[in-house]
């Protein structure tokens, strides 16, 4: 793996290192992150989380997709939802159609069942709900009671649900979603993200009382030319 985080390939899929190289160090790190997230909430059952970051191209989709794989590998029925209705990539990563997805659910009434918008993947136990057609008004769509109902439905039917959402800094989508999910993980590309933007992103999430579970450090270790990451609980 030698792609650099800074070398942006907009709207392409991300690398599923946890599928391609399950024994690699980075895959082990994703499993560690999973365990840390699982143990970050002892009092409350953690079913629905979202992955965000301060800016675009910082690794949200990479972390979401690989974490989803590690959850499914544990035998838990897992759903990865592409709620980045501005720059959706999950369907490309898993090579699925984006004809129907989250926006299909949000733009129709209760007659459309969520199962009609999700697809099985090459990973056992892992399902994907793509974004669906990109709408003109993503924030408005996410900020609806229909969205709450969709989340409630998913919560009942999956062991674990991951929402891949837009960055915090640009639009309000992540803040809206932060109020609806059980917990939020912030991706920080070490050495690239400006400290200020991370502080602002954290403040924006705390403003809406989003529960920040922890931070995933994501970066390329240029000397060894491979993926590198780590997880820090929200207290550290
Ligand atoms: N740790 C990493 N090592 C190498 N490349 C990475 C890493 N994290 C992300 N990338 C690459 O950087 C680009 C942006 O990542 P992505 O996950 O799509 O970001 P976001 O969803 O935050 O916009 C993609 O091409 C992805 O493959
Ligand atoms: Mg993305």
PDB file of C-alpha atoms and ligand atoms in Angstrom:
ATOM      1  CA  UNK A   1       0.000   0.000   0.000  1.00  0.00           C
ATOM      2  CA  UNK A   2       1.809   3.096  -1.048  1.00  0.00           C
ATOM      3  CA  UNK A   3      -0.959   5.535  -1.932  1.00  0.00           C
ATOM      4  CA  UNK A   4      -0.565   8.795  -0.110  1.00  0.00           C
ATOM      5  CA  UNK A   5      -3.418  10.403   1.755  1.00  0.00           C
ATOM      6  CA  UNK A   6      -2.614  13.698   0.071  1.00  0.00           C
ATOM      7  CA  UNK A   7      -2.877  12.234  -3.407  1.00  0.00           C
ATOM      8  CA  UNK A   8      -6.591  12.646  -3.728  1.00  0.00           C
ATOM      9  CA  UNK A   9      -8.567  10.555  -6.153  1.00  0.00           C
ATOM     10  CA  UNK A  10     -11.964  12.189  -5.857  1.00  0.00           C
ATOM     11  CA  UNK A  11     -14.999   9.954  -5.885  1.00  0.00           C
ATOM     12  CA  UNK A  12     -13.110   6.740  -6.436  1.00  0.00           C
ATOM     13  CA  UNK A  13     -13.475   3.788  -4.108  1.00  0.00           C
ATOM     14  CA  UNK A  14     -11.095   3.255  -1.224  1.00  0.00           C
ATOM     15  CA  UNK A  15      -8.708   0.392  -0.544  1.00  0.00           C
ATOM     16  CA  UNK A  16     -10.171  -2.513   1.394  1.00  0.00           C
ATOM     17  CA  UNK A  17      -6.932  -3.546   2.986  1.00  0.00           C
ATOM     18  CA  UNK A  18      -8.814  -5.639   5.554  1.00  0.00           C
ATOM     19  CA  UNK A  19     -10.050  -7.856   2.719  1.00  0.00           C
ATOM     20  CA  UNK A  20      -6.981  -7.786   0.500  1.00  0.00           C
ATOM     21  CA  UNK A  21      -4.373  -8.161   3.237  1.00  0.00           C
ATOM     22  CA  UNK A  22      -6.127  -9.429   6.373  1.00  0.00           C
ATOM     23  CA  UNK A  23      -2.856 -10.325   8.088  1.00  0.00           C
ATOM     24  CA  UNK A  24      -1.120  -7.002   7.406  1.00  0.00           C
ATOM     25  CA  UNK A  25      -0.287  -4.685  10.294  1.00  0.00           C
ATOM     26  CA  UNK A  26      -2.882  -2.146   9.186  1.00  0.00           C
ATOM     27  CA  UNK A  27      -5.630  -4.784   9.228  1.00  0.00           C
ATOM     28  CA  UNK A  28      -4.585  -5.706  12.749  1.00  0.00           C
ATOM     29  CA  UNK A  29      -4.795  -2.004  13.611  1.00  0.00           C
ATOM     30  CA  UNK A  30      -8.332  -1.818  12.262  1.00  0.00           C
ATOM     31  CA  UNK A  31      -9.248  -4.769  14.484  1.00  0.00           C
ATOM     32  CA  UNK A  32      -7.707  -2.978  17.454  1.00  0.00           C
ATOM     33  CA  UNK A  33      -9.720   0.130  16.633  1.00  0.00           C
ATOM     34  CA  UNK A  34     -12.851  -2.018  16.479  1.00  0.00           C
ATOM     35  CA  UNK A  35     -12.112  -3.473  19.900  1.00  0.00           C
ATOM     36  CA  UNK A  36     -11.437  -0.046  21.348  1.00  0.00           C
ATOM     37  CA  UNK A  37     -14.703   1.296  19.990  1.00  0.00           C
ATOM     38  CA  UNK A  38     -16.549  -1.743  21.332  1.00  0.00           C
ATOM     39  CA  UNK A  39     -15.158  -1.144  24.803  1.00  0.00           C
ATOM     40  CA  UNK A  40     -15.496   2.642  24.719  1.00  0.00           C
ATOM     41  CA  UNK A  41     -19.075   2.441  25.952  1.00  0.00           C
ATOM     42  CA  UNK A  42     -19.683   0.059  28.774  1.00  0.00           C
ATOM     43  CA  UNK A  43     -22.912   1.525  30.069  1.00  0.00           C
ATOM     44  CA  UNK A  44     -24.759   1.833  26.781  1.00  0.00           C
ATOM     45  CA  UNK A  45     -25.054  -0.574  23.861  1.00  0.00           C
ATOM     46  CA  UNK A  46     -23.299   0.866  20.864  1.00  0.00           C
ATOM     47  CA  UNK A  47     -25.084  -0.021  17.647  1.00  0.00           C
ATOM     48  CA  UNK A  48     -24.978   2.999  15.348  1.00  0.00           C
ATOM     49  CA  UNK A  49     -21.813   5.030  14.887  1.00  0.00           C
ATOM     50  CA  UNK A  50     -20.647   7.586  12.368  1.00  0.00           C
ATOM     51  CA  UNK A  51     -17.186   8.305  11.044  1.00  0.00           C
ATOM     52  CA  UNK A  52     -16.289  11.878  10.231  1.00  0.00           C
ATOM     53  CA  UNK A  53     -13.306  14.236  10.027  1.00  0.00           C
ATOM     54  CA  UNK A  54     -12.594  17.946   9.806  1.00  0.00           C
ATOM     55  CA  UNK A  55     -12.164  18.044   6.050  1.00  0.00           C
ATOM     56  CA  UNK A  56     -12.595  15.977   2.919  1.00  0.00           C
ATOM     57  CA  UNK A  57     -10.129  13.286   1.834  1.00  0.00           C
ATOM     58  CA  UNK A  58      -8.869  12.601   5.331  1.00  0.00           C
ATOM     59  CA  UNK A  59      -9.802   8.928   5.313  1.00  0.00           C
ATOM     60  CA  UNK A  60     -13.428   8.784   6.502  1.00  0.00           C
ATOM     61  CA  UNK A  61     -14.510   6.325   3.832  1.00  0.00           C
ATOM     62  CA  UNK A  62     -11.340   4.252   4.195  1.00  0.00           C
ATOM     63  CA  UNK A  63     -11.804   3.923   7.935  1.00  0.00           C
ATOM     64  CA  UNK A  64     -15.584   3.322   7.686  1.00  0.00           C
ATOM     65  CA  UNK A  65     -15.305   0.570   5.084  1.00  0.00           C
ATOM     66  CA  UNK A  66     -12.405  -1.258   6.723  1.00  0.00           C
ATOM     67  CA  UNK A  67     -13.975  -1.060  10.155  1.00  0.00           C
ATOM     68  CA  UNK A  68     -17.222  -2.405   8.728  1.00  0.00           C
ATOM     69  CA  UNK A  69     -15.300  -5.392   7.324  1.00  0.00           C
ATOM     70  CA  UNK A  70     -13.679  -6.150  10.682  1.00  0.00           C
ATOM     71  CA  UNK A  71     -17.066  -6.027  12.402  1.00  0.00           C
ATOM     72  CA  UNK A  72     -18.624  -8.366   9.858  1.00  0.00           C
ATOM     73  CA  UNK A  73     -15.634 -10.707  10.169  1.00  0.00           C
ATOM     74  CA  UNK A  74     -16.524 -11.097  13.828  1.00  0.00           C
ATOM     75  CA  UNK A  75     -19.805 -12.641  12.749  1.00  0.00           C
ATOM     76  CA  UNK A  76     -21.932  -9.583  13.510  1.00  0.00           C
ATOM     77  CA  UNK A  77     -24.475  -8.481  10.937  1.00  0.00           C
ATOM     78  CA  UNK A  78     -23.081  -5.158   9.850  1.00  0.00           C
ATOM     79  CA  UNK A  79     -24.428  -2.395   7.633  1.00  0.00           C
ATOM     80  CA  UNK A  80     -22.292   0.330   6.095  1.00  0.00           C
ATOM     81  CA  UNK A  81     -24.428   3.319   5.071  1.00  0.00           C
ATOM     82  CA  UNK A  82     -23.126   5.982   2.712  1.00  0.00           C
ATOM     83  CA  UNK A  83     -24.510   9.157   4.269  1.00  0.00           C
ATOM     84  CA  UNK A  84     -21.957  11.327   2.496  1.00  0.00           C
ATOM     85  CA  UNK A  85     -24.605  12.539   0.108  1.00  0.00           C
ATOM     86  CA  UNK A  86     -22.157  15.038  -1.358  1.00  0.00           C
ATOM     87  CA  UNK A  87     -19.192  12.816  -2.248  1.00  0.00           C
ATOM     88  CA  UNK A  88     -20.487   9.239  -2.058  1.00  0.00           C
ATOM     89  CA  UNK A  89     -17.877   6.519  -2.648  1.00  0.00           C
ATOM     90  CA  UNK A  90     -19.059   3.394  -0.801  1.00  0.00           C
ATOM     91  CA  UNK A  91     -20.784   1.897  -3.868  1.00  0.00           C
ATOM     92  CA  UNK A  92     -17.522   2.284  -5.798  1.00  0.00           C
ATOM     93  CA  UNK A  93     -15.465   0.658  -3.074  1.00  0.00           C
ATOM     94  CA  UNK A  94     -17.759  -2.375  -3.064  1.00  0.00           C
ATOM     95  CA  UNK A  95     -18.529  -2.182  -6.784  1.00  0.00           C
ATOM     96  CA  UNK A  96     -22.262  -1.918  -6.306  1.00  0.00           C
ATOM     97  CA  UNK A  97     -25.028  -0.048  -8.077  1.00  0.00           C
ATOM     98  CA  UNK A  98     -25.969   3.348  -6.668  1.00  0.00           C
ATOM     99  CA  UNK A  99     -29.384   3.432  -8.267  1.00  0.00           C
ATOM    100  CA  UNK A 100     -31.144   2.993  -4.935  1.00  0.00           C
ATOM    101  CA  UNK A 101     -29.890   3.897  -1.504  1.00  0.00           C
ATOM    102  CA  UNK A 102     -30.356   6.128   1.507  1.00  0.00           C
ATOM    103  CA  UNK A 103     -31.811   8.999  -0.524  1.00  0.00           C
ATOM    104  CA  UNK A 104     -34.411   6.653  -2.015  1.00  0.00           C
ATOM    105  CA  UNK A 105     -35.602   5.931   1.521  1.00  0.00           C
ATOM    106  CA  UNK A 106     -35.551   9.579   2.548  1.00  0.00           C
ATOM    107  CA  UNK A 107     -37.467  10.831  -0.458  1.00  0.00           C
ATOM    108  CA  UNK A 108     -40.276   8.304  -0.242  1.00  0.00           C
ATOM    109  CA  UNK A 109     -42.787   7.675   2.469  1.00  0.00           C
ATOM    110  CA  UNK A 110     -42.864   4.641   4.728  1.00  0.00           C
ATOM    111  CA  UNK A 111     -43.898   2.354   1.891  1.00  0.00           C
ATOM    112  CA  UNK A 112     -40.303   1.732   0.830  1.00  0.00           C
ATOM    113  CA  UNK A 113     -38.570  -0.772   3.088  1.00  0.00           C
ATOM    114  CA  UNK A 114     -34.881  -0.323   3.903  1.00  0.00           C
ATOM    115  CA  UNK A 115     -34.138  -3.839   2.624  1.00  0.00           C
ATOM    116  CA  UNK A 116     -34.928  -2.648  -0.911  1.00  0.00           C
ATOM    117  CA  UNK A 117     -32.034  -0.203  -0.742  1.00  0.00           C
ATOM    118  CA  UNK A 118     -29.271  -2.370   0.684  1.00  0.00           C
ATOM    119  CA  UNK A 119     -27.047  -4.891  -1.034  1.00  0.00           C
ATOM    120  CA  UNK A 120     -24.989  -7.852   0.079  1.00  0.00           C
ATOM    121  CA  UNK A 121     -21.223  -7.610  -0.396  1.00  0.00           C
ATOM    122  CA  UNK A 122     -18.399 -10.070  -1.020  1.00  0.00           C
ATOM    123  CA  UNK A 123     -17.902 -10.119   2.758  1.00  0.00           C
ATOM    124  CA  UNK A 124     -20.136 -12.418   4.753  1.00  0.00           C
ATOM    125  CA  UNK A 125     -22.368 -10.503   7.218  1.00  0.00           C
ATOM    126  CA  UNK A 126     -21.581  -7.180   5.571  1.00  0.00           C
ATOM    127  CA  UNK A 127     -24.280  -5.208   3.790  1.00  0.00           C
ATOM    128  CA  UNK A 128     -24.031  -1.823   2.138  1.00  0.00           C
ATOM    129  CA  UNK A 129     -26.633   0.887   1.722  1.00  0.00           C
ATOM    130  CA  UNK A 130     -25.249   3.229  -0.933  1.00  0.00           C
ATOM    131  CA  UNK A 131     -26.110   6.927  -0.953  1.00  0.00           C
ATOM    132  CA  UNK A 132     -28.577   6.611  -3.805  1.00  0.00           C
ATOM    133  CA  UNK A 133     -28.967   9.485  -6.289  1.00  0.00           C
ATOM    134  CA  UNK A 134     -27.335  12.696  -5.044  1.00  0.00           C
ATOM    135  CA  UNK A 135     -30.046  15.127  -3.907  1.00  0.00           C
ATOM    136  CA  UNK A 136     -29.944  18.932  -4.106  1.00  0.00           C
ATOM    137  CA  UNK A 137     -30.650  19.255  -0.372  1.00  0.00           C
ATOM    138  CA  UNK A 138     -28.635  16.691   1.632  1.00  0.00           C
ATOM    139  CA  UNK A 139     -28.800  18.477   5.004  1.00  0.00           C
ATOM    140  CA  UNK A 140     -32.568  18.851   4.811  1.00  0.00           C
ATOM    141  CA  UNK A 141     -32.989  15.186   3.947  1.00  0.00           C
ATOM    142  CA  UNK A 142     -30.837  14.027   6.845  1.00  0.00           C
ATOM    143  CA  UNK A 143     -32.622  16.353   9.245  1.00  0.00           C
ATOM    144  CA  UNK A 144     -36.000  14.659   8.980  1.00  0.00           C
ATOM    145  CA  UNK A 145     -38.102  12.405  11.186  1.00  0.00           C
ATOM    146  CA  UNK A 146     -37.961   9.900   8.326  1.00  0.00           C
ATOM    147  CA  UNK A 147     -34.199   9.687   8.907  1.00  0.00           C
ATOM    148  CA  UNK A 148     -34.818   8.995  12.604  1.00  0.00           C
ATOM    149  CA  UNK A 149     -37.213   6.245  11.631  1.00  0.00           C
ATOM    150  CA  UNK A 150     -34.687   4.730   9.210  1.00  0.00           C
ATOM    151  CA  UNK A 151     -32.030   4.677  11.951  1.00  0.00           C
ATOM    152  CA  UNK A 152     -34.470   3.094  14.403  1.00  0.00           C
ATOM    153  CA  UNK A 153     -35.286   0.387  11.822  1.00  0.00           C
ATOM    154  CA  UNK A 154     -31.628  -0.335  11.146  1.00  0.00           C
ATOM    155  CA  UNK A 155     -30.876  -0.472  14.852  1.00  0.00           C
ATOM    156  CA  UNK A 156     -33.438  -3.202  15.282  1.00  0.00           C
ATOM    157  CA  UNK A 157     -32.171  -5.273  12.410  1.00  0.00           C
ATOM    158  CA  UNK A 158     -28.376  -5.105  12.562  1.00  0.00           C
ATOM    159  CA  UNK A 159     -25.790  -5.740  15.241  1.00  0.00           C
ATOM    160  CA  UNK A 160     -23.781  -2.799  14.031  1.00  0.00           C
ATOM    161  CA  UNK A 161     -24.356   0.132  11.670  1.00  0.00           C
ATOM    162  CA  UNK A 162     -21.653   2.517  10.421  1.00  0.00           C
ATOM    163  CA  UNK A 163     -22.510   5.824   8.763  1.00  0.00           C
ATOM    164  CA  UNK A 164     -19.897   7.321   6.451  1.00  0.00           C
ATOM    165  CA  UNK A 165     -20.753  11.049   6.629  1.00  0.00           C
ATOM    166  CA  UNK A 166     -19.369  14.325   5.181  1.00  0.00           C
ATOM    167  CA  UNK A 167     -16.674  16.302   6.991  1.00  0.00           C
ATOM    168  CA  UNK A 168     -17.676  18.481   9.920  1.00  0.00           C
ATOM    169  CA  UNK A 169     -16.040  21.645   8.700  1.00  0.00           C
ATOM    170  CA  UNK A 170     -17.892  22.300   5.489  1.00  0.00           C
ATOM    171  CA  UNK A 171     -21.593  21.574   5.888  1.00  0.00           C
ATOM    172  CA  UNK A 172     -23.944  20.790   8.762  1.00  0.00           C
ATOM    173  CA  UNK A 173     -24.643  17.149   7.750  1.00  0.00           C
ATOM    174  CA  UNK A 174     -22.190  15.661  10.248  1.00  0.00           C
ATOM    175  CA  UNK A 175     -23.580  17.752  13.087  1.00  0.00           C
ATOM    176  CA  UNK A 176     -27.103  16.677  12.198  1.00  0.00           C
ATOM    177  CA  UNK A 177     -26.068  13.022  12.105  1.00  0.00           C
ATOM    178  CA  UNK A 178     -24.073  13.412  15.312  1.00  0.00           C
ATOM    179  CA  UNK A 179     -27.310  14.011  17.193  1.00  0.00           C
ATOM    180  CA  UNK A 180     -28.865  10.833  15.807  1.00  0.00           C
ATOM    181  CA  UNK A 181     -26.181   8.178  16.236  1.00  0.00           C
ATOM    182  CA  UNK A 182     -24.918   6.449  19.385  1.00  0.00           C
ATOM    183  CA  UNK A 183     -21.363   7.653  18.904  1.00  0.00           C
ATOM    184  CA  UNK A 184     -18.934   9.459  16.615  1.00  0.00           C
ATOM    185  CA  UNK A 185     -15.381   8.626  15.606  1.00  0.00           C
ATOM    186  CA  UNK A 186     -13.186  11.442  14.326  1.00  0.00           C
ATOM    187  CA  UNK A 187     -10.540  10.615  11.724  1.00  0.00           C
ATOM    188  CA  UNK A 188      -7.427  12.761  11.913  1.00  0.00           C
ATOM    189  CA  UNK A 189      -4.722  12.368   9.282  1.00  0.00           C
ATOM    190  CA  UNK A 190      -1.622  12.863  11.336  1.00  0.00           C
ATOM    191  CA  UNK A 191       0.773  15.403   9.935  1.00  0.00           C
ATOM    192  CA  UNK A 192      -1.736  16.665   7.393  1.00  0.00           C
ATOM    193  CA  UNK A 193      -4.719  17.976   9.299  1.00  0.00           C
ATOM    194  CA  UNK A 194      -4.264  21.426  10.721  1.00  0.00           C
ATOM    195  CA  UNK A 195      -4.622  21.250  14.462  1.00  0.00           C
ATOM    196  CA  UNK A 196      -7.037  24.152  14.356  1.00  0.00           C
ATOM    197  CA  UNK A 197      -9.433  22.406  12.030  1.00  0.00           C
ATOM    198  CA  UNK A 198      -9.492  19.330  14.275  1.00  0.00           C
ATOM    199  CA  UNK A 199     -10.191  21.465  17.340  1.00  0.00           C
ATOM    200  CA  UNK A 200     -12.993  23.247  15.481  1.00  0.00           C
ATOM    201  CA  UNK A 201     -14.482  19.969  14.268  1.00  0.00           C
ATOM    202  CA  UNK A 202     -14.477  18.566  17.800  1.00  0.00           C
ATOM    203  CA  UNK A 203     -16.087  21.773  19.128  1.00  0.00           C
ATOM    204  CA  UNK A 204     -18.766  21.712  16.415  1.00  0.00           C
ATOM    205  CA  UNK A 205     -19.662  18.125  17.325  1.00  0.00           C
ATOM    206  CA  UNK A 206     -19.678  18.877  21.046  1.00  0.00           C
ATOM    207  CA  UNK A 207     -21.930  21.872  20.372  1.00  0.00           C
ATOM    208  CA  UNK A 208     -24.686  19.542  19.249  1.00  0.00           C
ATOM    209  CA  UNK A 209     -23.865  17.074  22.067  1.00  0.00           C
ATOM    210  CA  UNK A 210     -22.586  14.412  19.709  1.00  0.00           C
ATOM    211  CA  UNK A 211     -20.874  11.692  21.695  1.00  0.00           C
ATOM    212  CA  UNK A 212     -17.261  11.511  20.504  1.00  0.00           C
ATOM    213  CA  UNK A 213     -16.002   7.998  21.145  1.00  0.00           C
ATOM    214  CA  UNK A 214     -12.433   8.613  20.057  1.00  0.00           C
ATOM    215  CA  UNK A 215     -10.022   9.620  17.351  1.00  0.00           C
ATOM    216  CA  UNK A 216      -8.500   7.448  14.634  1.00  0.00           C
ATOM    217  CA  UNK A 217      -5.108   8.685  13.514  1.00  0.00           C
ATOM    218  CA  UNK A 218      -4.785   7.983   9.825  1.00  0.00           C
ATOM    219  CA  UNK A 219      -1.684   8.642   7.792  1.00  0.00           C
ATOM    220  CA  UNK A 220       0.887   7.140   5.510  1.00  0.00           C
ATOM    221  CA  UNK A 221       4.130   6.313   7.202  1.00  0.00           C
ATOM    222  CA  UNK A 222       6.348   7.549   4.397  1.00  0.00           C
ATOM    223  CA  UNK A 223       9.515   5.822   5.579  1.00  0.00           C
ATOM    224  CA  UNK A 224       7.939   2.386   5.526  1.00  0.00           C
ATOM    225  CA  UNK A 225       5.501   3.256   2.772  1.00  0.00           C
ATOM    226  CA  UNK A 226       2.484   1.613   4.246  1.00  0.00           C
ATOM    227  CA  UNK A 227      -0.774   2.335   5.977  1.00  0.00           C
ATOM    228  CA  UNK A 228      -0.521   3.564   9.480  1.00  0.00           C
ATOM    229  CA  UNK A 229      -3.174   4.267  12.044  1.00  0.00           C
ATOM    230  CA  UNK A 230      -4.107   4.253  15.691  1.00  0.00           C
ATOM    231  CA  UNK A 231      -7.001   4.908  18.015  1.00  0.00           C
ATOM    232  CA  UNK A 232      -7.257   7.177  20.980  1.00  0.00           C
ATOM    233  CA  UNK A 233     -10.212   7.272  23.339  1.00  0.00           C
ATOM    234  CA  UNK A 234     -12.000  10.562  23.786  1.00  0.00           C
ATOM    235  CA  UNK A 235     -10.264  11.170  27.127  1.00  0.00           C
ATOM    236  CA  UNK A 236      -6.772  11.091  25.714  1.00  0.00           C
TER     237      UNK A 236
HETATM  238  N1  LIG B   1      -4.022   5.407   5.617  1.00  0.00           N
HETATM  239  C1  LIG B   1      -4.048   5.586   4.298  1.00  0.00           C
HETATM  240  N2  LIG B   1      -3.000   5.198   3.554  1.00  0.00           N
HETATM  241  C2  LIG B   1      -3.016   5.367   2.218  1.00  0.00           C
HETATM  242  N3  LIG B   1      -4.022   5.934   1.521  1.00  0.00           N
HETATM  243  C3  LIG B   1      -5.097   6.344   2.207  1.00  0.00           C
HETATM  244  C4  LIG B   1      -5.175   6.191   3.636  1.00  0.00           C
HETATM  245  N4  LIG B   1      -6.368   6.695   4.042  1.00  0.00           N
HETATM  246  C5  LIG B   1      -6.990   7.160   2.921  1.00  0.00           C
HETATM  247  N5  LIG B   1      -6.236   6.953   1.831  1.00  0.00           N
HETATM  248  C6  LIG B   1      -6.579   7.354   0.434  1.00  0.00           C
HETATM  249  O1  LIG B   1      -6.827   8.760   0.425  1.00  0.00           O
HETATM  250  C7  LIG B   1      -7.943   9.091  -0.394  1.00  0.00           C
HETATM  251  C8  LIG B   1      -9.027   9.777   0.443  1.00  0.00           C
HETATM  252  O2  LIG B   1      -9.502   8.853   1.419  1.00  0.00           O
HETATM  253  P1  LIG B   1     -11.052   8.681   1.732  1.00  0.00           P
HETATM  254  O3  LIG B   1     -11.165   7.572   2.710  1.00  0.00           O
HETATM  255  O4  LIG B   1     -11.842   8.580   0.473  1.00  0.00           O
HETATM  256  O5  LIG B   1     -11.330  10.095   2.432  1.00  0.00           O
HETATM  257  P2  LIG B   1     -12.695  10.827   2.800  1.00  0.00           P
HETATM  258  O6  LIG B   1     -13.769   9.807   2.836  1.00  0.00           O
HETATM  259  O7  LIG B   1     -12.399  11.438   4.138  1.00  0.00           O
HETATM  260  O8  LIG B   1     -12.912  11.889   1.755  1.00  0.00           O
HETATM  261  C9  LIG B   1      -8.405   7.779  -1.016  1.00  0.00           C
HETATM  262  O9  LIG B   1      -7.824   7.662  -2.294  1.00  0.00           O
HETATM  263  C10 LIG B   1      -7.867   6.712  -0.065  1.00  0.00           C
HETATM  264  O10 LIG B   1      -7.639   5.480  -0.725  1.00  0.00           O
HETATM  265 MG1  LIG B   2     -15.538   9.710   1.714  1.00  0.00          MG
END
